[in-house]
Amino acid sequence: MSENNEKPTDGDTVRGGVAMGKWLTARRMKIAACMLVSQLVMTGIAWGLLKSTTPEMVVFDMKGTVDLFIQQSAQLQLDEAKAKALTTRFNVALNDSLSDWQASHNAIVLVKPAVMSPLKDITVDIRSDIARRIQEGQ
């Protein structure tokens, strides 16, 4: 005979087992609720961190800016050496301006023809910064 069959079961033992089962069920529900709340909190923190570190996408009209520079520099009627120096200053100012703007704004700069959806256009800001950098370089 097994030991379980030898022990007498009375009403108190059965009620105690049922009460113990309810306690375990309530405890499991509390643990599950705490785990769910902690997962929601962690998800919120991860979403906030991801949102704050994801770079912004912006567009820049590179072709229009270069075309405008060529048009304006052609009106100056410079000799070849001065035109080459001005073009070099423009290229350096353009690259530095885009790099600095991208780094300071945590952004990815795309050229306009490569973008189908509307994004923030930084062309005016970059053009004014290029002009300032060229003026400072003279």
PDB file of N, CA, C and O in Angstrom, residues 63-134:
ATOM      1  N   LYS A  63      21.613  70.073 -56.514  1.00  0.00           N
ATOM      2  CA  LYS A  63      21.716  70.524 -57.898  1.00  0.00           C
ATOM      3  C   LYS A  63      21.367  72.005 -58.012  1.00  0.00           C
ATOM      4  O   LYS A  63      22.072  72.777 -58.666  1.00  0.00           O
ATOM      5  N   GLY A  64      20.280  72.413 -57.354  1.00  0.00           N
ATOM      6  CA  GLY A  64      19.879  73.816 -57.396  1.00  0.00           C
ATOM      7  C   GLY A  64      20.926  74.728 -56.789  1.00  0.00           C
ATOM      8  O   GLY A  64      21.172  75.827 -57.290  1.00  0.00           O
ATOM      9  N   THR A  65      21.564  74.275 -55.728  1.00  0.00           N
ATOM     10  CA  THR A  65      22.591  75.076 -55.059  1.00  0.00           C
ATOM     11  C   THR A  65      23.831  75.213 -55.942  1.00  0.00           C
ATOM     12  O   THR A  65      24.391  76.307 -56.082  1.00  0.00           O
ATOM     13  N   VAL A  66      24.254  74.120 -56.537  1.00  0.00           N
ATOM     14  CA  VAL A  66      25.428  74.165 -57.422  1.00  0.00           C
ATOM     15  C   VAL A  66      25.123  75.011 -58.661  1.00  0.00           C
ATOM     16  O   VAL A  66      25.952  75.829 -59.083  1.00  0.00           O
ATOM     17  N   ASP A  67      23.925  74.842 -59.233  1.00  0.00           N
ATOM     18  CA  ASP A  67      23.534  75.642 -60.399  1.00  0.00           C
ATOM     19  C   ASP A  67      23.510  77.132 -60.067  1.00  0.00           C
ATOM     20  O   ASP A  67      23.955  77.970 -60.869  1.00  0.00           O
ATOM     21  N   LEU A  68      23.001  77.472 -58.884  1.00  0.00           N
ATOM     22  CA  LEU A  68      22.962  78.868 -58.457  1.00  0.00           C
ATOM     23  C   LEU A  68      24.372  79.420 -58.300  1.00  0.00           C
ATOM     24  O   LEU A  68      24.660  80.551 -58.719  1.00  0.00           O
ATOM     25  N   PHE A  69      25.276  78.632 -57.725  1.00  0.00           N
ATOM     26  CA  PHE A  69      26.661  79.067 -57.588  1.00  0.00           C
ATOM     27  C   PHE A  69      27.295  79.304 -58.956  1.00  0.00           C
ATOM     28  O   PHE A  69      27.972  80.313 -59.170  1.00  0.00           O
ATOM     29  N   ILE A  70      27.095  78.388 -59.886  1.00  0.00           N
ATOM     30  CA  ILE A  70      27.679  78.534 -61.234  1.00  0.00           C
ATOM     31  C   ILE A  70      27.139  79.795 -61.903  1.00  0.00           C
ATOM     32  O   ILE A  70      27.901  80.565 -62.508  1.00  0.00           O
ATOM     33  N   GLN A  71      25.846  80.015 -61.789  1.00  0.00           N
ATOM     34  CA  GLN A  71      25.227  81.200 -62.389  1.00  0.00           C
ATOM     35  C   GLN A  71      25.790  82.489 -61.785  1.00  0.00           C
ATOM     36  O   GLN A  71      26.135  83.428 -62.513  1.00  0.00           O
ATOM     37  N   GLN A  72      25.890  82.533 -60.451  1.00  0.00           N
ATOM     38  CA  GLN A  72      26.392  83.741 -59.798  1.00  0.00           C
ATOM     39  C   GLN A  72      27.883  83.954 -60.047  1.00  0.00           C
ATOM     40  O   GLN A  72      28.320  85.092 -60.250  1.00  0.00           O
ATOM     41  N   SER A  73      28.658  82.896 -60.086  1.00  0.00           N
ATOM     42  CA  SER A  73      30.097  83.056 -60.322  1.00  0.00           C
ATOM     43  C   SER A  73      30.377  83.428 -61.773  1.00  0.00           C
ATOM     44  O   SER A  73      31.368  84.118 -62.052  1.00  0.00           O
ATOM     45  N   ALA A  74      29.523  83.011 -62.697  1.00  0.00           N
ATOM     46  CA  ALA A  74      29.707  83.394 -64.101  1.00  0.00           C
ATOM     47  C   ALA A  74      29.499  84.899 -64.285  1.00  0.00           C
ATOM     48  O   ALA A  74      30.131  85.519 -65.152  1.00  0.00           O
ATOM     49  N   GLN A  75      28.648  85.493 -63.490  1.00  0.00           N
ATOM     50  CA  GLN A  75      28.394  86.933 -63.573  1.00  0.00           C
ATOM     51  C   GLN A  75      29.570  87.754 -63.056  1.00  0.00           C
ATOM     52  O   GLN A  75      29.704  88.937 -63.395  1.00  0.00           O
ATOM     53  N   LEU A  76      30.440  87.151 -62.269  1.00  0.00           N
ATOM     54  CA  LEU A  76      31.592  87.862 -61.706  1.00  0.00           C
ATOM     55  C   LEU A  76      32.705  88.055 -62.734  1.00  0.00           C
ATOM     56  O   LEU A  76      33.581  88.895 -62.551  1.00  0.00           O
ATOM     57  N   GLN A  77      32.722  87.311 -63.793  1.00  0.00           N
ATOM     58  CA  GLN A  77      33.729  87.380 -64.858  1.00  0.00           C
ATOM     59  C   GLN A  77      35.152  87.344 -64.284  1.00  0.00           C
ATOM     60  O   GLN A  77      35.949  88.262 -64.450  1.00  0.00           O
ATOM     61  N   LEU A  78      35.438  86.244 -63.587  1.00  0.00           N
ATOM     62  CA  LEU A  78      36.747  86.054 -62.963  1.00  0.00           C
ATOM     63  C   LEU A  78      37.693  85.360 -63.920  1.00  0.00           C
ATOM     64  O   LEU A  78      37.267  84.625 -64.817  1.00  0.00           O
ATOM     65  N   ASP A  79      39.015  85.610 -63.730  1.00  0.00           N
ATOM     66  CA  ASP A  79      39.977  84.856 -64.527  1.00  0.00           C
ATOM     67  C   ASP A  79      40.015  83.414 -64.010  1.00  0.00           C
ATOM     68  O   ASP A  79      39.424  83.087 -62.989  1.00  0.00           O
ATOM     69  N   GLU A  80      40.725  82.566 -64.722  1.00  0.00           N
ATOM     70  CA  GLU A  80      40.693  81.141 -64.428  1.00  0.00           C
ATOM     71  C   GLU A  80      41.198  80.810 -63.027  1.00  0.00           C
ATOM     72  O   GLU A  80      40.600  79.981 -62.321  1.00  0.00           O
ATOM     73  N   ALA A  81      42.247  81.439 -62.563  1.00  0.00           N
ATOM     74  CA  ALA A  81      42.820  81.157 -61.242  1.00  0.00           C
ATOM     75  C   ALA A  81      41.836  81.552 -60.133  1.00  0.00           C
ATOM     76  O   ALA A  81      41.629  80.808 -59.171  1.00  0.00           O
ATOM     77  N   LYS A  82      41.240  82.733 -60.272  1.00  0.00           N
ATOM     78  CA  LYS A  82      40.286  83.188 -59.253  1.00  0.00           C
ATOM     79  C   LYS A  82      39.009  82.338 -59.273  1.00  0.00           C
ATOM     80  O   LYS A  82      38.431  82.055 -58.223  1.00  0.00           O
ATOM     81  N   ALA A  83      38.579  81.936 -60.453  1.00  0.00           N
ATOM     82  CA  ALA A  83      37.388  81.087 -60.563  1.00  0.00           C
ATOM     83  C   ALA A  83      37.654  79.724 -59.916  1.00  0.00           C
ATOM     84  O   ALA A  83      36.780  79.181 -59.222  1.00  0.00           O
ATOM     85  N   LYS A  84      38.860  79.201 -60.126  1.00  0.00           N
ATOM     86  CA  LYS A  84      39.211  77.918 -59.521  1.00  0.00           C
ATOM     87  C   LYS A  84      39.269  78.033 -58.000  1.00  0.00           C
ATOM     88  O   LYS A  84      38.779  77.158 -57.279  1.00  0.00           O
ATOM     89  N   ALA A  85      39.841  79.136 -57.498  1.00  0.00           N
ATOM     90  CA  ALA A  85      39.919  79.354 -56.051  1.00  0.00           C
ATOM     91  C   ALA A  85      38.518  79.501 -55.449  1.00  0.00           C
ATOM     92  O   ALA A  85      38.227  78.946 -54.375  1.00  0.00           O
ATOM     93  N   LEU A  86      37.646  80.233 -56.135  1.00  0.00           N
ATOM     94  CA  LEU A  86      36.276  80.412 -55.655  1.00  0.00           C
ATOM     95  C   LEU A  86      35.520  79.079 -55.647  1.00  0.00           C
ATOM     96  O   LEU A  86      34.790  78.772 -54.703  1.00  0.00           O
ATOM     97  N   THR A  87      35.717  78.281 -56.686  1.00  0.00           N
ATOM     98  CA  THR A  87      35.061  76.967 -56.756  1.00  0.00           C
ATOM     99  C   THR A  87      35.554  76.056 -55.635  1.00  0.00           C
ATOM    100  O   THR A  87      34.760  75.332 -55.016  1.00  0.00           O
ATOM    101  N   THR A  88      36.840  76.098 -55.354  1.00  0.00           N
ATOM    102  CA  THR A  88      37.393  75.301 -54.257  1.00  0.00           C
ATOM    103  C   THR A  88      36.803  75.744 -52.927  1.00  0.00           C
ATOM    104  O   THR A  88      36.410  74.902 -52.107  1.00  0.00           O
ATOM    105  N   ARG A  89      36.718  77.067 -52.694  1.00  0.00           N
ATOM    106  CA  ARG A  89      36.121  77.577 -51.451  1.00  0.00           C
ATOM    107  C   ARG A  89      34.657  77.148 -51.353  1.00  0.00           C
ATOM    108  O   ARG A  89      34.169  76.787 -50.277  1.00  0.00           O
ATOM    109  N   PHE A  90      33.938  77.194 -52.480  1.00  0.00           N
ATOM    110  CA  PHE A  90      32.533  76.778 -52.485  1.00  0.00           C
ATOM    111  C   PHE A  90      32.397  75.300 -52.124  1.00  0.00           C
ATOM    112  O   PHE A  90      31.561  74.938 -51.297  1.00  0.00           O
ATOM    113  N   ASN A  91      33.206  74.452 -52.725  1.00  0.00           N
ATOM    114  CA  ASN A  91      33.142  73.008 -52.441  1.00  0.00           C
ATOM    115  C   ASN A  91      33.452  72.708 -50.981  1.00  0.00           C
ATOM    116  O   ASN A  91      32.767  71.890 -50.352  1.00  0.00           O
ATOM    117  N   VAL A  92      34.474  73.361 -50.447  1.00  0.00           N
ATOM    118  CA  VAL A  92      34.834  73.154 -49.043  1.00  0.00           C
ATOM    119  C   VAL A  92      33.695  73.650 -48.141  1.00  0.00           C
ATOM    120  O   VAL A  92      33.303  72.970 -47.184  1.00  0.00           O
ATOM    121  N   ALA A  93      33.157  74.831 -48.454  1.00  0.00           N
ATOM    122  CA  ALA A  93      32.062  75.388 -47.649  1.00  0.00           C
ATOM    123  C   ALA A  93      30.825  74.496 -47.721  1.00  0.00           C
ATOM    124  O   ALA A  93      30.150  74.275 -46.707  1.00  0.00           O
ATOM    125  N   LEU A  94      30.518  73.977 -48.900  1.00  0.00           N
ATOM    126  CA  LEU A  94      29.365  73.096 -49.068  1.00  0.00           C
ATOM    127  C   LEU A  94      29.524  71.824 -48.238  1.00  0.00           C
ATOM    128  O   LEU A  94      28.633  71.451 -47.469  1.00  0.00           O
ATOM    129  N   ASN A  95      30.656  71.162 -48.367  1.00  0.00           N
ATOM    130  CA  ASN A  95      30.897  69.924 -47.617  1.00  0.00           C
ATOM    131  C   ASN A  95      30.917  70.160 -46.105  1.00  0.00           C
ATOM    132  O   ASN A  95      30.301  69.406 -45.340  1.00  0.00           O
ATOM    133  N   ASP A  96      31.602  71.208 -45.674  1.00  0.00           N
ATOM    134  CA  ASP A  96      31.680  71.513 -44.242  1.00  0.00           C
ATOM    135  C   ASP A  96      30.317  71.892 -43.677  1.00  0.00           C
ATOM    136  O   ASP A  96      29.959  71.483 -42.567  1.00  0.00           O
ATOM    137  N   SER A  97      29.566  72.675 -44.426  1.00  0.00           N
ATOM    138  CA  SER A  97      28.243  73.100 -43.967  1.00  0.00           C
ATOM    139  C   SER A  97      27.310  71.907 -43.799  1.00  0.00           C
ATOM    140  O   SER A  97      26.612  71.781 -42.784  1.00  0.00           O
ATOM    141  N   LEU A  98      27.283  71.025 -44.789  1.00  0.00           N
ATOM    142  CA  LEU A  98      26.442  69.831 -44.698  1.00  0.00           C
ATOM    143  C   LEU A  98      26.879  68.923 -43.552  1.00  0.00           C
ATOM    144  O   LEU A  98      26.043  68.413 -42.794  1.00  0.00           O
ATOM    145  N   SER A  99      28.170  68.723 -43.403  1.00  0.00           N
ATOM    146  CA  SER A  99      28.687  67.863 -42.329  1.00  0.00           C
ATOM    147  C   SER A  99      28.361  68.441 -40.955  1.00  0.00           C
ATOM    148  O   SER A  99      27.920  67.714 -40.059  1.00  0.00           O
ATOM    149  N   ASP A 100      28.587  69.741 -40.793  1.00  0.00           N
ATOM    150  CA  ASP A 100      28.306  70.379 -39.503  1.00  0.00           C
ATOM    151  C   ASP A 100      26.818  70.345 -39.178  1.00  0.00           C
ATOM    152  O   ASP A 100      26.431  70.076 -38.039  1.00  0.00           O
ATOM    153  N   TRP A 101      25.969  70.619 -40.161  1.00  0.00           N
ATOM    154  CA  TRP A 101      24.519  70.607 -39.921  1.00  0.00           C
ATOM    155  C   TRP A 101      24.065  69.197 -39.557  1.00  0.00           C
ATOM    156  O   TRP A 101      23.283  69.011 -38.635  1.00  0.00           O
ATOM    157  N   GLN A 102      24.575  68.238 -40.273  1.00  0.00           N
ATOM    158  CA  GLN A 102      24.205  66.839 -40.022  1.00  0.00           C
ATOM    159  C   GLN A 102      24.625  66.406 -38.620  1.00  0.00           C
ATOM    160  O   GLN A 102      23.850  65.780 -37.901  1.00  0.00           O
ATOM    161  N   ALA A 103      25.817  66.754 -38.212  1.00  0.00           N
ATOM    162  CA  ALA A 103      26.312  66.360 -36.893  1.00  0.00           C
ATOM    163  C   ALA A 103      25.566  67.082 -35.772  1.00  0.00           C
ATOM    164  O   ALA A 103      25.218  66.472 -34.760  1.00  0.00           O
ATOM    165  N   SER A 104      25.301  68.368 -35.937  1.00  0.00           N
ATOM    166  CA  SER A 104      24.665  69.127 -34.855  1.00  0.00           C
ATOM    167  C   SER A 104      23.177  68.837 -34.714  1.00  0.00           C
ATOM    168  O   SER A 104      22.596  69.085 -33.660  1.00  0.00           O
ATOM    169  N   HIS A 105      22.540  68.324 -35.762  1.00  0.00           N
ATOM    170  CA  HIS A 105      21.104  68.051 -35.706  1.00  0.00           C
ATOM    171  C   HIS A 105      20.786  66.554 -35.675  1.00  0.00           C
ATOM    172  O   HIS A 105      19.611  66.184 -35.728  1.00  0.00           O
ATOM    173  N   ASN A 106      21.779  65.699 -35.598  1.00  0.00           N
ATOM    174  CA  ASN A 106      21.573  64.240 -35.626  1.00  0.00           C
ATOM    175  C   ASN A 106      20.628  63.885 -36.771  1.00  0.00           C
ATOM    176  O   ASN A 106      19.536  63.353 -36.559  1.00  0.00           O
ATOM    177  N   ALA A 107      21.048  64.223 -37.974  1.00  0.00           N
ATOM    178  CA  ALA A 107      20.176  64.059 -39.134  1.00  0.00           C
ATOM    179  C   ALA A 107      20.910  63.342 -40.263  1.00  0.00           C
ATOM    180  O   ALA A 107      22.128  63.310 -40.318  1.00  0.00           O
ATOM    181  N   ILE A 108      20.107  62.804 -41.155  1.00  0.00           N
ATOM    182  CA  ILE A 108      20.611  62.231 -42.395  1.00  0.00           C
ATOM    183  C   ILE A 108      20.120  63.141 -43.517  1.00  0.00           C
ATOM    184  O   ILE A 108      18.918  63.354 -43.667  1.00  0.00           O
ATOM    185  N   VAL A 109      21.059  63.676 -44.284  1.00  0.00           N
ATOM    186  CA  VAL A 109      20.726  64.614 -45.351  1.00  0.00           C
ATOM    187  C   VAL A 109      20.637  63.851 -46.664  1.00  0.00           C
ATOM    188  O   VAL A 109      21.590  63.175 -47.068  1.00  0.00           O
ATOM    189  N   LEU A 110      19.503  63.959 -47.334  1.00  0.00           N
ATOM    190  CA  LEU A 110      19.277  63.320 -48.625  1.00  0.00           C
ATOM    191  C   LEU A 110      19.087  64.394 -49.689  1.00  0.00           C
ATOM    192  O   LEU A 110      18.609  65.488 -49.393  1.00  0.00           O
ATOM    193  N   VAL A 111      19.457  64.075 -50.919  1.00  0.00           N
ATOM    194  CA  VAL A 111      19.209  65.020 -51.997  1.00  0.00           C
ATOM    195  C   VAL A 111      17.746  64.913 -52.428  1.00  0.00           C
ATOM    196  O   VAL A 111      17.136  63.844 -52.357  1.00  0.00           O
ATOM    197  N   LYS A 112      17.184  66.049 -52.864  1.00  0.00           N
ATOM    198  CA  LYS A 112      15.753  66.100 -53.181  1.00  0.00           C
ATOM    199  C   LYS A 112      15.281  65.049 -54.185  1.00  0.00           C
ATOM    200  O   LYS A 112      14.238  64.423 -53.973  1.00  0.00           O
ATOM    201  N   PRO A 113      15.983  64.821 -55.285  1.00  0.00           N
ATOM    202  CA  PRO A 113      15.454  63.847 -56.252  1.00  0.00           C
ATOM    203  C   PRO A 113      15.351  62.421 -55.709  1.00  0.00           C
ATOM    204  O   PRO A 113      14.613  61.611 -56.252  1.00  0.00           O
ATOM    205  N   ALA A 114      16.058  62.117 -54.633  1.00  0.00           N
ATOM    206  CA  ALA A 114      16.038  60.759 -54.092  1.00  0.00           C
ATOM    207  C   ALA A 114      14.872  60.522 -53.132  1.00  0.00           C
ATOM    208  O   ALA A 114      14.675  59.415 -52.675  1.00  0.00           O
ATOM    209  N   VAL A 115      14.072  61.564 -52.858  1.00  0.00           N
ATOM    210  CA  VAL A 115      13.027  61.461 -51.848  1.00  0.00           C
ATOM    211  C   VAL A 115      11.662  61.652 -52.485  1.00  0.00           C
ATOM    212  O   VAL A 115      11.427  62.618 -53.206  1.00  0.00           O
ATOM    213  N   MET A 116      10.755  60.728 -52.183  1.00  0.00           N
ATOM    214  CA  MET A 116       9.398  60.805 -52.720  1.00  0.00           C
ATOM    215  C   MET A 116       8.437  61.472 -51.738  1.00  0.00           C
ATOM    216  O   MET A 116       7.521  62.155 -52.146  1.00  0.00           O
ATOM    217  N   SER A 117       8.633  61.258 -50.451  1.00  0.00           N
ATOM    218  CA  SER A 117       7.705  61.799 -49.458  1.00  0.00           C
ATOM    219  C   SER A 117       8.203  63.167 -48.976  1.00  0.00           C
ATOM    220  O   SER A 117       9.389  63.475 -49.079  1.00  0.00           O
ATOM    221  N   PRO A 118       7.302  63.967 -48.432  1.00  0.00           N
ATOM    222  CA  PRO A 118       7.719  65.301 -47.972  1.00  0.00           C
ATOM    223  C   PRO A 118       8.554  65.211 -46.691  1.00  0.00           C
ATOM    224  O   PRO A 118       8.150  64.578 -45.721  1.00  0.00           O
ATOM    225  N   LEU A 119       9.732  65.810 -46.726  1.00  0.00           N
ATOM    226  CA  LEU A 119      10.614  65.892 -45.567  1.00  0.00           C
ATOM    227  C   LEU A 119      11.015  67.354 -45.384  1.00  0.00           C
ATOM    228  O   LEU A 119      10.845  68.173 -46.279  1.00  0.00           O
ATOM    229  N   LYS A 120      11.572  67.650 -44.230  1.00  0.00           N
ATOM    230  CA  LYS A 120      12.048  69.003 -43.944  1.00  0.00           C
ATOM    231  C   LYS A 120      13.147  69.367 -44.938  1.00  0.00           C
ATOM    232  O   LYS A 120      14.085  68.611 -45.154  1.00  0.00           O
ATOM    233  N   ASP A 121      13.019  70.558 -45.551  1.00  0.00           N
ATOM    234  CA  ASP A 121      13.994  71.038 -46.538  1.00  0.00           C
ATOM    235  C   ASP A 121      14.941  72.025 -45.860  1.00  0.00           C
ATOM    236  O   ASP A 121      14.507  73.040 -45.316  1.00  0.00           O
ATOM    237  N   ILE A 122      16.240  71.729 -45.886  1.00  0.00           N
ATOM    238  CA  ILE A 122      17.236  72.585 -45.232  1.00  0.00           C
ATOM    239  C   ILE A 122      18.050  73.402 -46.234  1.00  0.00           C
ATOM    240  O   ILE A 122      19.066  73.983 -45.871  1.00  0.00           O
ATOM    241  N   THR A 123      17.593  73.488 -47.468  1.00  0.00           N
ATOM    242  CA  THR A 123      18.352  74.159 -48.523  1.00  0.00           C
ATOM    243  C   THR A 123      18.669  75.603 -48.167  1.00  0.00           C
ATOM    244  O   THR A 123      19.815  76.060 -48.332  1.00  0.00           O
ATOM    245  N   VAL A 124      17.687  76.351 -47.685  1.00  0.00           N
ATOM    246  CA  VAL A 124      17.895  77.771 -47.366  1.00  0.00           C
ATOM    247  C   VAL A 124      18.949  77.922 -46.270  1.00  0.00           C
ATOM    248  O   VAL A 124      19.841  78.776 -46.368  1.00  0.00           O
ATOM    249  N   ASP A 125      18.880  77.091 -45.242  1.00  0.00           N
ATOM    250  CA  ASP A 125      19.857  77.156 -44.149  1.00  0.00           C
ATOM    251  C   ASP A 125      21.271  76.867 -44.647  1.00  0.00           C
ATOM    252  O   ASP A 125      22.221  77.566 -44.298  1.00  0.00           O
ATOM    253  N   ILE A 126      21.396  75.841 -45.460  1.00  0.00           N
ATOM    254  CA  ILE A 126      22.727  75.455 -45.964  1.00  0.00           C
ATOM    255  C   ILE A 126      23.273  76.526 -46.900  1.00  0.00           C
ATOM    256  O   ILE A 126      24.456  76.880 -46.828  1.00  0.00           O
ATOM    257  N   ARG A 127      22.426  77.061 -47.786  1.00  0.00           N
ATOM    258  CA  ARG A 127      22.897  78.109 -48.711  1.00  0.00           C
ATOM    259  C   ARG A 127      23.389  79.346 -47.958  1.00  0.00           C
ATOM    260  O   ARG A 127      24.421  79.923 -48.315  1.00  0.00           O
ATOM    261  N   SER A 128      22.686  79.745 -46.925  1.00  0.00           N
ATOM    262  CA  SER A 128      23.127  80.924 -46.167  1.00  0.00           C
ATOM    263  C   SER A 128      24.419  80.613 -45.412  1.00  0.00           C
ATOM    264  O   SER A 128      25.299  81.478 -45.298  1.00  0.00           O
ATOM    265  N   ASP A 129      24.573  79.392 -44.923  1.00  0.00           N
ATOM    266  CA  ASP A 129      25.808  79.015 -44.237  1.00  0.00           C
ATOM    267  C   ASP A 129      26.973  78.956 -45.217  1.00  0.00           C
ATOM    268  O   ASP A 129      28.085  79.370 -44.884  1.00  0.00           O
ATOM    269  N   ILE A 130      26.731  78.472 -46.423  1.00  0.00           N
ATOM    270  CA  ILE A 130      27.784  78.444 -47.453  1.00  0.00           C
ATOM    271  C   ILE A 130      28.233  79.865 -47.779  1.00  0.00           C
ATOM    272  O   ILE A 130      29.436  80.145 -47.858  1.00  0.00           O
ATOM    273  N   ALA A 131      27.269  80.750 -47.965  1.00  0.00           N
ATOM    274  CA  ALA A 131      27.610  82.152 -48.276  1.00  0.00           C
ATOM    275  C   ALA A 131      28.440  82.773 -47.143  1.00  0.00           C
ATOM    276  O   ALA A 131      29.428  83.471 -47.402  1.00  0.00           O
ATOM    277  N   ARG A 132      28.050  82.500 -45.903  1.00  0.00           N
ATOM    278  CA  ARG A 132      28.801  83.027 -44.760  1.00  0.00           C
ATOM    279  C   ARG A 132      30.227  82.470 -44.742  1.00  0.00           C
ATOM    280  O   ARG A 132      31.188  83.214 -44.553  1.00  0.00           O
ATOM    281  N   ARG A 133      30.358  81.180 -45.007  1.00  0.00           N
ATOM    282  CA  ARG A 133      31.692  80.553 -44.983  1.00  0.00           C
ATOM    283  C   ARG A 133      32.569  81.097 -46.117  1.00  0.00           C
ATOM    284  O   ARG A 133      33.779  81.301 -45.909  1.00  0.00           O
ATOM    285  N   ILE A 134      31.999  81.321 -47.282  1.00  0.00           N
ATOM    286  CA  ILE A 134      32.786  81.866 -48.398  1.00  0.00           C
ATOM    287  C   ILE A 134      33.224  83.287 -48.093  1.00  0.00           C
ATOM    288  O   ILE A 134      34.367  83.666 -48.371  1.00  0.00           O
TER     289      ILE A 134
END
